[in-house]
């Protein structure tokens, strides 16, 4: 019985087109403007704990978006292994 190793065949890197990079840059700049507005004009001084808690949640979502952008900014073209005739 032969033992096969599963390896991915990565042939080339596929960077984002220029217009998609522009959309990403617009998203980041718009989000930074939003956080400046949010911190400067919408904080409720009567309930500071809730205000800062929701602001922190917004920052967490923005951080998650940045990690997604980082992971998908340069994708790779991947090819799967051929399927065996009778998989077990």
mmCIF file of N, CA, C and O in Angstrom:
data_model
loop_
_atom_site.group_PDB
_atom_site.id
_atom_site.type_symbol
_atom_site.label_atom_id
_atom_site.label_comp_id
_atom_site.label_asym_id
_atom_site.label_seq_id
_atom_site.Cartn_x
_atom_site.Cartn_y
_atom_site.Cartn_z
ATOM 1 N N UNK A 1 0.843 -1.180 0.000
ATOM 2 C CA UNK A 1 0.000 0.000 0.000
ATOM 3 C C UNK A 1 0.890 1.245 0.000
ATOM 4 O O UNK A 1 1.791 1.365 0.805
ATOM 5 N N UNK A 2 0.609 2.152 -0.899
ATOM 6 C CA UNK A 2 1.401 3.367 -1.002
ATOM 7 C C UNK A 2 0.809 4.457 -0.128
ATOM 8 O O UNK A 2 -0.407 4.611 -0.030
ATOM 9 N N UNK A 3 1.687 5.191 0.455
ATOM 10 C CA UNK A 3 1.254 6.322 1.269
ATOM 11 C C UNK A 3 1.427 7.591 0.440
ATOM 12 O O UNK A 3 2.510 7.867 -0.063
ATOM 13 N N UNK A 4 0.346 8.333 0.273
ATOM 14 C CA UNK A 4 0.424 9.571 -0.504
ATOM 15 C C UNK A 4 0.451 10.754 0.438
ATOM 16 O O UNK A 4 -0.185 10.746 1.484
ATOM 17 N N UNK A 5 1.203 11.729 0.059
ATOM 18 C CA UNK A 5 1.252 12.957 0.856
ATOM 19 C C UNK A 5 0.437 14.022 0.143
ATOM 20 O O UNK A 5 0.540 14.209 -1.061
ATOM 21 N N UNK A 6 -0.396 14.684 0.893
ATOM 22 C CA UNK A 6 -1.219 15.749 0.333
ATOM 23 C C UNK A 6 -0.442 17.055 0.406
ATOM 24 O O UNK A 6 -0.105 17.522 1.483
ATOM 25 N N UNK A 7 -0.130 17.600 -0.719
ATOM 26 C CA UNK A 7 0.553 18.893 -0.760
ATOM 27 C C UNK A 7 -0.203 19.807 -1.710
ATOM 28 O O UNK A 7 -0.799 19.370 -2.675
ATOM 29 N N UNK A 8 -0.162 21.072 -1.397
ATOM 30 C CA UNK A 8 -0.825 22.030 -2.264
ATOM 31 C C UNK A 8 0.145 22.508 -3.320
ATOM 32 O O UNK A 8 1.324 22.690 -3.058
ATOM 33 N N UNK A 9 -0.360 22.665 -4.501
ATOM 34 C CA UNK A 9 0.457 23.130 -5.612
ATOM 35 C C UNK A 9 0.183 24.614 -5.803
ATOM 36 O O UNK A 9 -0.852 24.991 -6.340
ATOM 37 N N UNK A 10 1.096 25.453 -5.345
ATOM 38 C CA UNK A 10 0.933 26.900 -5.449
ATOM 39 C C UNK A 10 1.724 27.361 -6.658
ATOM 40 O O UNK A 10 2.939 27.275 -6.689
ATOM 41 N N UNK A 11 1.003 27.852 -7.657
ATOM 42 C CA UNK A 11 1.694 28.187 -8.890
ATOM 43 C C UNK A 11 2.084 29.657 -8.993
ATOM 44 O O UNK A 11 3.139 29.982 -9.505
ATOM 45 N N UNK A 12 1.247 30.542 -8.529
ATOM 46 C CA UNK A 12 1.574 31.963 -8.672
ATOM 47 C C UNK A 12 0.814 32.787 -7.655
ATOM 48 O O UNK A 12 -0.166 32.346 -7.073
ATOM 49 N N UNK A 13 1.272 33.993 -7.448
ATOM 50 C CA UNK A 13 0.629 34.920 -6.533
ATOM 51 C C UNK A 13 -0.267 35.853 -7.329
ATOM 52 O O UNK A 13 0.091 36.318 -8.400
ATOM 53 N N UNK A 14 -1.453 36.105 -6.791
ATOM 54 C CA UNK A 14 -2.416 36.961 -7.479
ATOM 55 C C UNK A 14 -2.701 38.201 -6.626
ATOM 56 O O UNK A 14 -3.543 38.165 -5.737
ATOM 57 N N UNK A 15 -1.999 39.309 -6.865
ATOM 58 C CA UNK A 15 -2.278 40.518 -6.090
ATOM 59 C C UNK A 15 -3.632 41.118 -6.483
ATOM 60 O O UNK A 15 -4.163 40.845 -7.554
ATOM 61 N N UNK A 16 -4.174 41.920 -5.587
ATOM 62 C CA UNK A 16 -5.444 42.585 -5.868
ATOM 63 C C UNK A 16 -5.280 43.597 -6.997
ATOM 64 O O UNK A 16 -4.238 44.246 -7.102
ATOM 65 N N UNK A 17 -6.313 43.751 -7.831
ATOM 66 C CA UNK A 17 -6.253 44.817 -8.840
ATOM 67 C C UNK A 17 -6.233 46.193 -8.171
ATOM 68 O O UNK A 17 -6.609 46.351 -7.007
ATOM 69 N N UNK A 18 -5.814 47.182 -8.923
ATOM 70 C CA UNK A 18 -5.657 48.535 -8.379
ATOM 71 C C UNK A 18 -6.968 49.099 -7.846
ATOM 72 O O UNK A 18 -6.989 49.721 -6.781
ATOM 73 N N UNK A 19 -8.081 48.858 -8.517
ATOM 74 C CA UNK A 19 -9.352 49.422 -8.059
ATOM 75 C C UNK A 19 -9.787 48.788 -6.733
ATOM 76 O O UNK A 19 -10.388 49.458 -5.892
ATOM 77 N N UNK A 20 -9.458 47.514 -6.516
ATOM 78 C CA UNK A 20 -9.801 46.880 -5.240
ATOM 79 C C UNK A 20 -8.924 47.415 -4.113
ATOM 80 O O UNK A 20 -9.375 47.570 -2.980
ATOM 81 N N UNK A 21 -7.658 47.703 -4.427
ATOM 82 C CA UNK A 21 -6.795 48.331 -3.431
ATOM 83 C C UNK A 21 -7.325 49.715 -3.063
ATOM 84 O O UNK A 21 -7.241 50.135 -1.910
ATOM 85 N N UNK A 22 -7.875 50.427 -4.052
ATOM 86 C CA UNK A 22 -8.480 51.727 -3.785
ATOM 87 C C UNK A 22 -9.682 51.616 -2.866
ATOM 88 O O UNK A 22 -9.870 52.446 -1.974
ATOM 89 N N UNK A 23 -10.504 50.583 -3.067
ATOM 90 C CA UNK A 23 -11.663 50.364 -2.196
ATOM 91 C C UNK A 23 -11.200 50.068 -0.772
ATOM 92 O O UNK A 23 -11.773 50.571 0.198
ATOM 93 N N UNK A 24 -10.155 49.282 -0.636
ATOM 94 C CA UNK A 24 -9.617 48.962 0.687
ATOM 95 C C UNK A 24 -9.091 50.231 1.360
ATOM 96 O O UNK A 24 -9.371 50.480 2.538
ATOM 97 N N UNK A 25 -8.349 51.043 0.635
ATOM 98 C CA UNK A 25 -7.820 52.298 1.200
ATOM 99 C C UNK A 25 -8.947 53.242 1.596
ATOM 100 O O UNK A 25 -8.890 53.877 2.659
ATOM 101 N N UNK A 26 -9.989 53.321 0.768
ATOM 102 C CA UNK A 26 -11.141 54.155 1.106
ATOM 103 C C UNK A 26 -11.806 53.652 2.386
ATOM 104 O O UNK A 26 -12.172 54.447 3.255
ATOM 105 N N UNK A 27 -11.944 52.329 2.506
ATOM 106 C CA UNK A 27 -12.552 51.747 3.693
ATOM 107 C C UNK A 27 -11.755 52.099 4.943
ATOM 108 O O UNK A 27 -12.324 52.488 5.967
ATOM 109 N N UNK A 28 -10.436 51.973 4.879
ATOM 110 C CA UNK A 28 -9.597 52.267 6.038
ATOM 111 C C UNK A 28 -9.664 53.753 6.391
ATOM 112 O O UNK A 28 -9.825 54.121 7.566
ATOM 113 N N UNK A 29 -9.566 54.628 5.396
ATOM 114 C CA UNK A 29 -9.635 56.076 5.664
ATOM 115 C C UNK A 29 -11.004 56.488 6.205
ATOM 116 O O UNK A 29 -11.098 57.297 7.130
ATOM 117 N N UNK A 30 -12.060 55.943 5.634
ATOM 118 C CA UNK A 30 -13.412 56.247 6.117
ATOM 119 C C UNK A 30 -13.574 55.777 7.563
ATOM 120 O O UNK A 30 -14.162 56.477 8.392
ATOM 121 N N UNK A 31 -13.054 54.593 7.870
ATOM 122 C CA UNK A 31 -13.164 54.056 9.229
ATOM 123 C C UNK A 31 -12.393 54.910 10.221
ATOM 124 O O UNK A 31 -12.869 55.147 11.342
ATOM 125 N N UNK A 32 -11.214 55.366 9.840
ATOM 126 C CA UNK A 32 -10.452 56.241 10.734
ATOM 127 C C UNK A 32 -11.197 57.547 10.989
ATOM 128 O O UNK A 32 -11.240 58.042 12.120
ATOM 129 N N UNK A 33 -11.794 58.122 9.949
ATOM 130 C CA UNK A 33 -12.620 59.318 10.134
ATOM 131 C C UNK A 33 -13.812 59.048 11.032
ATOM 132 O O UNK A 33 -14.189 59.887 11.861
ATOM 133 N N UNK A 34 -14.402 57.883 10.874
ATOM 134 C CA UNK A 34 -15.533 57.499 11.729
ATOM 135 C C UNK A 34 -15.108 57.438 13.187
ATOM 136 O O UNK A 34 -15.829 57.915 14.064
ATOM 137 N N UNK A 35 -13.934 56.861 13.472
ATOM 138 C CA UNK A 35 -13.498 56.756 14.859
ATOM 139 C C UNK A 35 -13.154 58.112 15.452
ATOM 140 O O UNK A 35 -13.381 58.338 16.647
ATOM 141 N N UNK A 36 -12.632 59.013 14.656
ATOM 142 C CA UNK A 36 -12.383 60.370 15.146
ATOM 143 C C UNK A 36 -13.703 61.048 15.497
ATOM 144 O O UNK A 36 -13.855 61.658 16.563
ATOM 145 N N UNK A 37 -14.699 60.912 14.621
ATOM 146 C CA UNK A 37 -16.014 61.481 14.892
ATOM 147 C C UNK A 37 -16.648 60.823 16.107
ATOM 148 O O UNK A 37 -17.220 61.498 16.967
ATOM 149 N N UNK A 38 -16.535 59.507 16.180
ATOM 150 C CA UNK A 38 -17.162 58.747 17.268
ATOM 151 C C UNK A 38 -16.568 59.130 18.613
ATOM 152 O O UNK A 38 -17.285 59.320 19.594
ATOM 153 N N UNK A 39 -15.241 59.265 18.673
ATOM 154 C CA UNK A 39 -14.592 59.617 19.943
ATOM 155 C C UNK A 39 -14.824 61.072 20.315
ATOM 156 O O UNK A 39 -14.923 61.413 21.498
ATOM 157 N N UNK A 40 -14.948 61.944 19.326
ATOM 158 C CA UNK A 40 -15.066 63.367 19.623
ATOM 159 C C UNK A 40 -16.473 63.873 19.858
ATOM 160 O O UNK A 40 -16.664 64.840 20.589
ATOM 161 N N UNK A 41 -17.476 63.218 19.254
ATOM 162 C CA UNK A 41 -18.822 63.810 19.286
ATOM 163 C C UNK A 41 -19.923 62.915 19.820
ATOM 164 O O UNK A 41 -21.027 63.394 20.063
ATOM 165 N N UNK A 42 -19.689 61.637 19.985
ATOM 166 C CA UNK A 42 -20.807 60.774 20.379
ATOM 167 C C UNK A 42 -20.627 60.121 21.735
ATOM 168 O O UNK A 42 -21.464 59.309 22.120
ATOM 169 N N UNK A 43 -19.578 60.449 22.462
ATOM 170 C CA UNK A 43 -19.391 59.864 23.790
ATOM 171 C C UNK A 43 -20.353 60.519 24.772
ATOM 172 O O UNK A 43 -20.427 61.740 24.875
ATOM 173 N N UNK A 44 -21.084 59.706 25.490
ATOM 174 C CA UNK A 44 -22.063 60.197 26.452
ATOM 175 C C UNK A 44 -21.386 60.372 27.809
ATOM 176 O O UNK A 44 -20.998 59.394 28.441
ATOM 177 N N UNK A 45 -21.258 61.620 28.294
ATOM 178 C CA UNK A 45 -20.574 61.831 29.580
ATOM 179 C C UNK A 45 -21.377 61.320 30.777
ATOM 180 O O UNK A 45 -20.815 61.090 31.841
ATOM 181 N N UNK A 46 -22.684 61.116 30.599
ATOM 182 C CA UNK A 46 -23.487 60.591 31.707
ATOM 183 C C UNK A 46 -23.227 59.103 31.936
ATOM 184 O O UNK A 46 -23.405 58.611 33.053
ATOM 185 N N UNK A 47 -22.885 58.378 30.895
ATOM 186 C CA UNK A 47 -22.620 56.935 30.973
ATOM 187 C C UNK A 47 -21.297 56.618 30.264
ATOM 188 O O UNK A 47 -21.290 56.019 29.191
ATOM 189 N N UNK A 48 -20.181 57.017 30.866
ATOM 190 C CA UNK A 48 -18.899 56.844 30.171
ATOM 191 C C UNK A 48 -18.493 55.383 29.978
ATOM 192 O O UNK A 48 -17.860 55.039 28.988
ATOM 193 N N UNK A 49 -18.874 54.507 30.910
ATOM 194 C CA UNK A 49 -18.476 53.100 30.788
ATOM 195 C C UNK A 49 -19.123 52.481 29.551
ATOM 196 O O UNK A 49 -18.458 51.794 28.762
ATOM 197 N N UNK A 50 -20.400 52.722 29.356
ATOM 198 C CA UNK A 50 -21.082 52.182 28.177
ATOM 199 C C UNK A 50 -20.544 52.793 26.889
ATOM 200 O O UNK A 50 -20.374 52.101 25.892
ATOM 201 N N UNK A 51 -20.289 54.085 26.926
ATOM 202 C CA UNK A 51 -19.766 54.741 25.724
ATOM 203 C C UNK A 51 -18.430 54.149 25.310
ATOM 204 O O UNK A 51 -18.220 53.831 24.140
ATOM 205 N N UNK A 52 -17.529 54.003 26.260
ATOM 206 C CA UNK A 52 -16.215 53.453 25.934
ATOM 207 C C UNK A 52 -16.275 51.962 25.622
ATOM 208 O O UNK A 52 -15.491 51.468 24.817
ATOM 209 N N UNK A 53 -17.231 51.270 26.220
ATOM 210 C CA UNK A 53 -17.392 49.846 25.908
ATOM 211 C C UNK A 53 -17.816 49.661 24.452
ATOM 212 O O UNK A 53 -17.244 48.839 23.725
ATOM 213 N N UNK A 54 -18.796 50.425 24.013
ATOM 214 C CA UNK A 54 -19.234 50.325 22.620
ATOM 215 C C UNK A 54 -18.163 50.824 21.649
ATOM 216 O O UNK A 54 -18.023 50.292 20.545
ATOM 217 N N UNK A 55 -17.415 51.819 22.079
ATOM 218 C CA UNK A 55 -16.299 52.285 21.247
ATOM 219 C C UNK A 55 -15.241 51.188 21.108
ATOM 220 O O UNK A 55 -14.704 50.965 20.018
ATOM 221 N N UNK A 56 -14.956 50.484 22.192
ATOM 222 C CA UNK A 56 -13.990 49.387 22.148
ATOM 223 C C UNK A 56 -14.488 48.261 21.243
ATOM 224 O O UNK A 56 -13.692 47.644 20.521
ATOM 225 N N UNK A 57 -15.782 47.996 21.257
ATOM 226 C CA UNK A 57 -16.342 46.975 20.372
ATOM 227 C C UNK A 57 -16.203 47.406 18.910
ATOM 228 O O UNK A 57 -15.889 46.583 18.038
ATOM 229 N N UNK A 58 -16.420 48.682 18.633
ATOM 230 C CA UNK A 58 -16.204 49.193 17.268
ATOM 231 C C UNK A 58 -14.744 49.008 16.847
ATOM 232 O O UNK A 58 -14.464 48.610 15.717
ATOM 233 N N UNK A 59 -13.814 49.303 17.758
ATOM 234 C CA UNK A 59 -12.394 49.118 17.448
ATOM 235 C C UNK A 59 -12.053 47.648 17.228
ATOM 236 O O UNK A 59 -11.238 47.321 16.350
ATOM 237 N N UNK A 60 -12.676 46.763 17.967
ATOM 238 C CA UNK A 60 -12.452 45.342 17.789
ATOM 239 C C UNK A 60 -12.925 44.887 16.399
ATOM 240 O O UNK A 60 -12.236 44.128 15.717
ATOM 241 N N UNK A 61 -14.087 45.370 15.987
ATOM 242 C CA UNK A 61 -14.580 45.054 14.646
ATOM 243 C C UNK A 61 -13.665 45.609 13.567
ATOM 244 O O UNK A 61 -13.423 44.946 12.548
ATOM 245 N N UNK A 62 -13.145 46.797 13.771
ATOM 246 C CA UNK A 62 -12.216 47.386 12.806
ATOM 247 C C UNK A 62 -10.921 46.581 12.750
ATOM 248 O O UNK A 62 -10.373 46.348 11.668
ATOM 249 N N UNK A 63 -10.432 46.139 13.896
ATOM 250 C CA UNK A 63 -9.245 45.293 13.918
ATOM 251 C C UNK A 63 -9.472 43.981 13.184
ATOM 252 O O UNK A 63 -8.599 43.496 12.463
ATOM 253 N N UNK A 64 -10.654 43.423 13.335
ATOM 254 C CA UNK A 64 -10.994 42.199 12.611
ATOM 255 C C UNK A 64 -11.017 42.441 11.106
ATOM 256 O O UNK A 64 -10.542 41.610 10.316
ATOM 257 N N UNK A 65 -11.541 43.585 10.711
ATOM 258 C CA UNK A 65 -11.551 43.938 9.285
ATOM 259 C C UNK A 65 -10.132 44.094 8.754
ATOM 260 O O UNK A 65 -9.827 43.627 7.648
ATOM 261 N N UNK A 66 -9.262 44.721 9.529
ATOM 262 C CA UNK A 66 -7.870 44.883 9.096
ATOM 263 C C UNK A 66 -7.166 43.532 8.956
ATOM 264 O O UNK A 66 -6.380 43.330 8.022
ATOM 265 N N UNK A 67 -7.450 42.590 9.847
ATOM 266 C CA UNK A 67 -6.840 41.269 9.726
ATOM 267 C C UNK A 67 -7.350 40.544 8.482
ATOM 268 O O UNK A 67 -6.594 39.850 7.809
ATOM 269 N N UNK A 68 -8.638 40.712 8.166
ATOM 270 C CA UNK A 68 -9.175 40.107 6.950
ATOM 271 C C UNK A 68 -8.519 40.717 5.713
ATOM 272 O O UNK A 68 -8.146 40.002 4.780
ATOM 273 N N UNK A 69 -8.366 42.035 5.711
ATOM 274 C CA UNK A 69 -7.736 42.707 4.575
ATOM 275 C C UNK A 69 -6.294 42.227 4.423
ATOM 276 O O UNK A 69 -5.840 41.944 3.314
ATOM 277 N N UNK A 70 -5.578 42.111 5.532
ATOM 278 C CA UNK A 70 -4.184 41.653 5.479
ATOM 279 C C UNK A 70 -4.103 40.235 4.895
ATOM 280 O O UNK A 70 -3.219 39.932 4.099
ATOM 281 N N UNK A 71 -5.027 39.384 5.288
ATOM 282 C CA UNK A 71 -5.003 38.012 4.814
ATOM 283 C C UNK A 71 -5.405 37.844 3.368
ATOM 284 O O UNK A 71 -5.023 36.865 2.720
ATOM 285 N N UNK A 72 -6.163 38.777 2.828
ATOM 286 C CA UNK A 72 -6.640 38.619 1.457
ATOM 287 C C UNK A 72 -6.044 39.640 0.489
ATOM 288 O O UNK A 72 -6.471 39.710 -0.656
ATOM 289 N N UNK A 73 -5.054 40.394 0.911
ATOM 290 C CA UNK A 73 -4.480 41.412 0.038
ATOM 291 C C UNK A 73 -3.650 40.803 -1.077
ATOM 292 O O UNK A 73 -3.553 41.338 -2.159
ATOM 293 N N UNK A 74 -3.038 39.661 -0.813
ATOM 294 C CA UNK A 74 -2.247 38.969 -1.832
ATOM 295 C C UNK A 74 -2.608 37.487 -1.760
ATOM 296 O O UNK A 74 -2.110 36.752 -0.930
ATOM 297 N N UNK A 75 -3.490 37.078 -2.649
ATOM 298 C CA UNK A 75 -3.947 35.691 -2.683
ATOM 299 C C UNK A 75 -3.048 34.858 -3.576
ATOM 300 O O UNK A 75 -2.354 35.379 -4.447
ATOM 301 N N UNK A 76 -3.086 33.566 -3.381
ATOM 302 C CA UNK A 76 -2.314 32.650 -4.224
ATOM 303 C C UNK A 76 -3.267 31.759 -5.003
ATOM 304 O O UNK A 76 -4.301 31.354 -4.498
ATOM 305 N N UNK A 77 -2.888 31.487 -6.223
ATOM 306 C CA UNK A 77 -3.660 30.566 -7.041
ATOM 307 C C UNK A 77 -3.263 29.149 -6.633
ATOM 308 O O UNK A 77 -2.105 28.777 -6.729
ATOM 309 N N UNK A 78 -4.225 28.358 -6.184
ATOM 310 C CA UNK A 78 -3.940 27.012 -5.702
ATOM 311 C C UNK A 78 -4.660 25.995 -6.571
ATOM 312 O O UNK A 78 -5.769 26.235 -7.021
ATOM 313 N N UNK A 79 -4.013 24.876 -6.776
ATOM 314 C CA UNK A 79 -4.602 23.786 -7.538
ATOM 315 C C UNK A 79 -4.690 22.569 -6.633
ATOM 316 O O UNK A 79 -3.743 22.236 -5.934
ATOM 317 N N UNK A 80 -5.825 21.887 -6.668
ATOM 318 C CA UNK A 80 -5.992 20.708 -5.825
ATOM 319 C C UNK A 80 -5.407 19.476 -6.504
ATOM 320 O O UNK A 80 -5.196 19.448 -7.715
ATOM 321 N N UNK A 81 -5.156 18.466 -5.695
ATOM 322 C CA UNK A 81 -4.662 17.204 -6.222
ATOM 323 C C UNK A 81 -5.768 16.503 -7.007
ATOM 324 O O UNK A 81 -6.953 16.684 -6.713
ATOM 325 N N UNK A 82 -5.427 15.697 -7.992
ATOM 326 C CA UNK A 82 -6.475 14.982 -8.722
ATOM 327 C C UNK A 82 -7.169 13.959 -7.823
ATOM 328 O O UNK A 82 -6.557 13.375 -6.932
ATOM 329 N N UNK A 83 -8.450 13.749 -8.091
ATOM 330 C CA UNK A 83 -9.237 12.808 -7.308
ATOM 331 C C UNK A 83 -8.890 11.383 -7.738
ATOM 332 O O UNK A 83 -8.775 11.095 -8.933
ATOM 333 N N UNK A 84 -8.773 10.499 -6.753
ATOM 334 C CA UNK A 84 -8.525 9.101 -7.077
ATOM 335 C C UNK A 84 -9.782 8.487 -7.681
ATOM 336 O O UNK A 84 -10.893 8.949 -7.454
ATOM 337 N N UNK A 85 -9.621 7.465 -8.472
ATOM 338 C CA UNK A 85 -10.774 6.885 -9.156
ATOM 339 C C UNK A 85 -11.771 6.270 -8.192
ATOM 340 O O UNK A 85 -12.967 6.347 -8.399
ATOM 341 N N UNK A 86 -11.296 5.636 -7.124
ATOM 342 C CA UNK A 86 -12.186 5.035 -6.135
ATOM 343 C C UNK A 86 -11.760 5.486 -4.749
ATOM 344 O O UNK A 86 -11.001 4.781 -4.069
ATOM 345 N N UNK A 87 -12.226 6.608 -4.298
ATOM 346 C CA UNK A 87 -11.827 7.062 -2.976
ATOM 347 C C UNK A 87 -12.367 6.136 -1.891
ATOM 348 O O UNK A 87 -13.455 5.594 -2.014
ATOM 349 N N UNK A 88 -11.605 5.939 -0.885
ATOM 350 C CA UNK A 88 -12.055 5.051 0.183
ATOM 351 C C UNK A 88 -12.524 5.833 1.385
ATOM 352 O O UNK A 88 -12.277 6.963 1.566
#
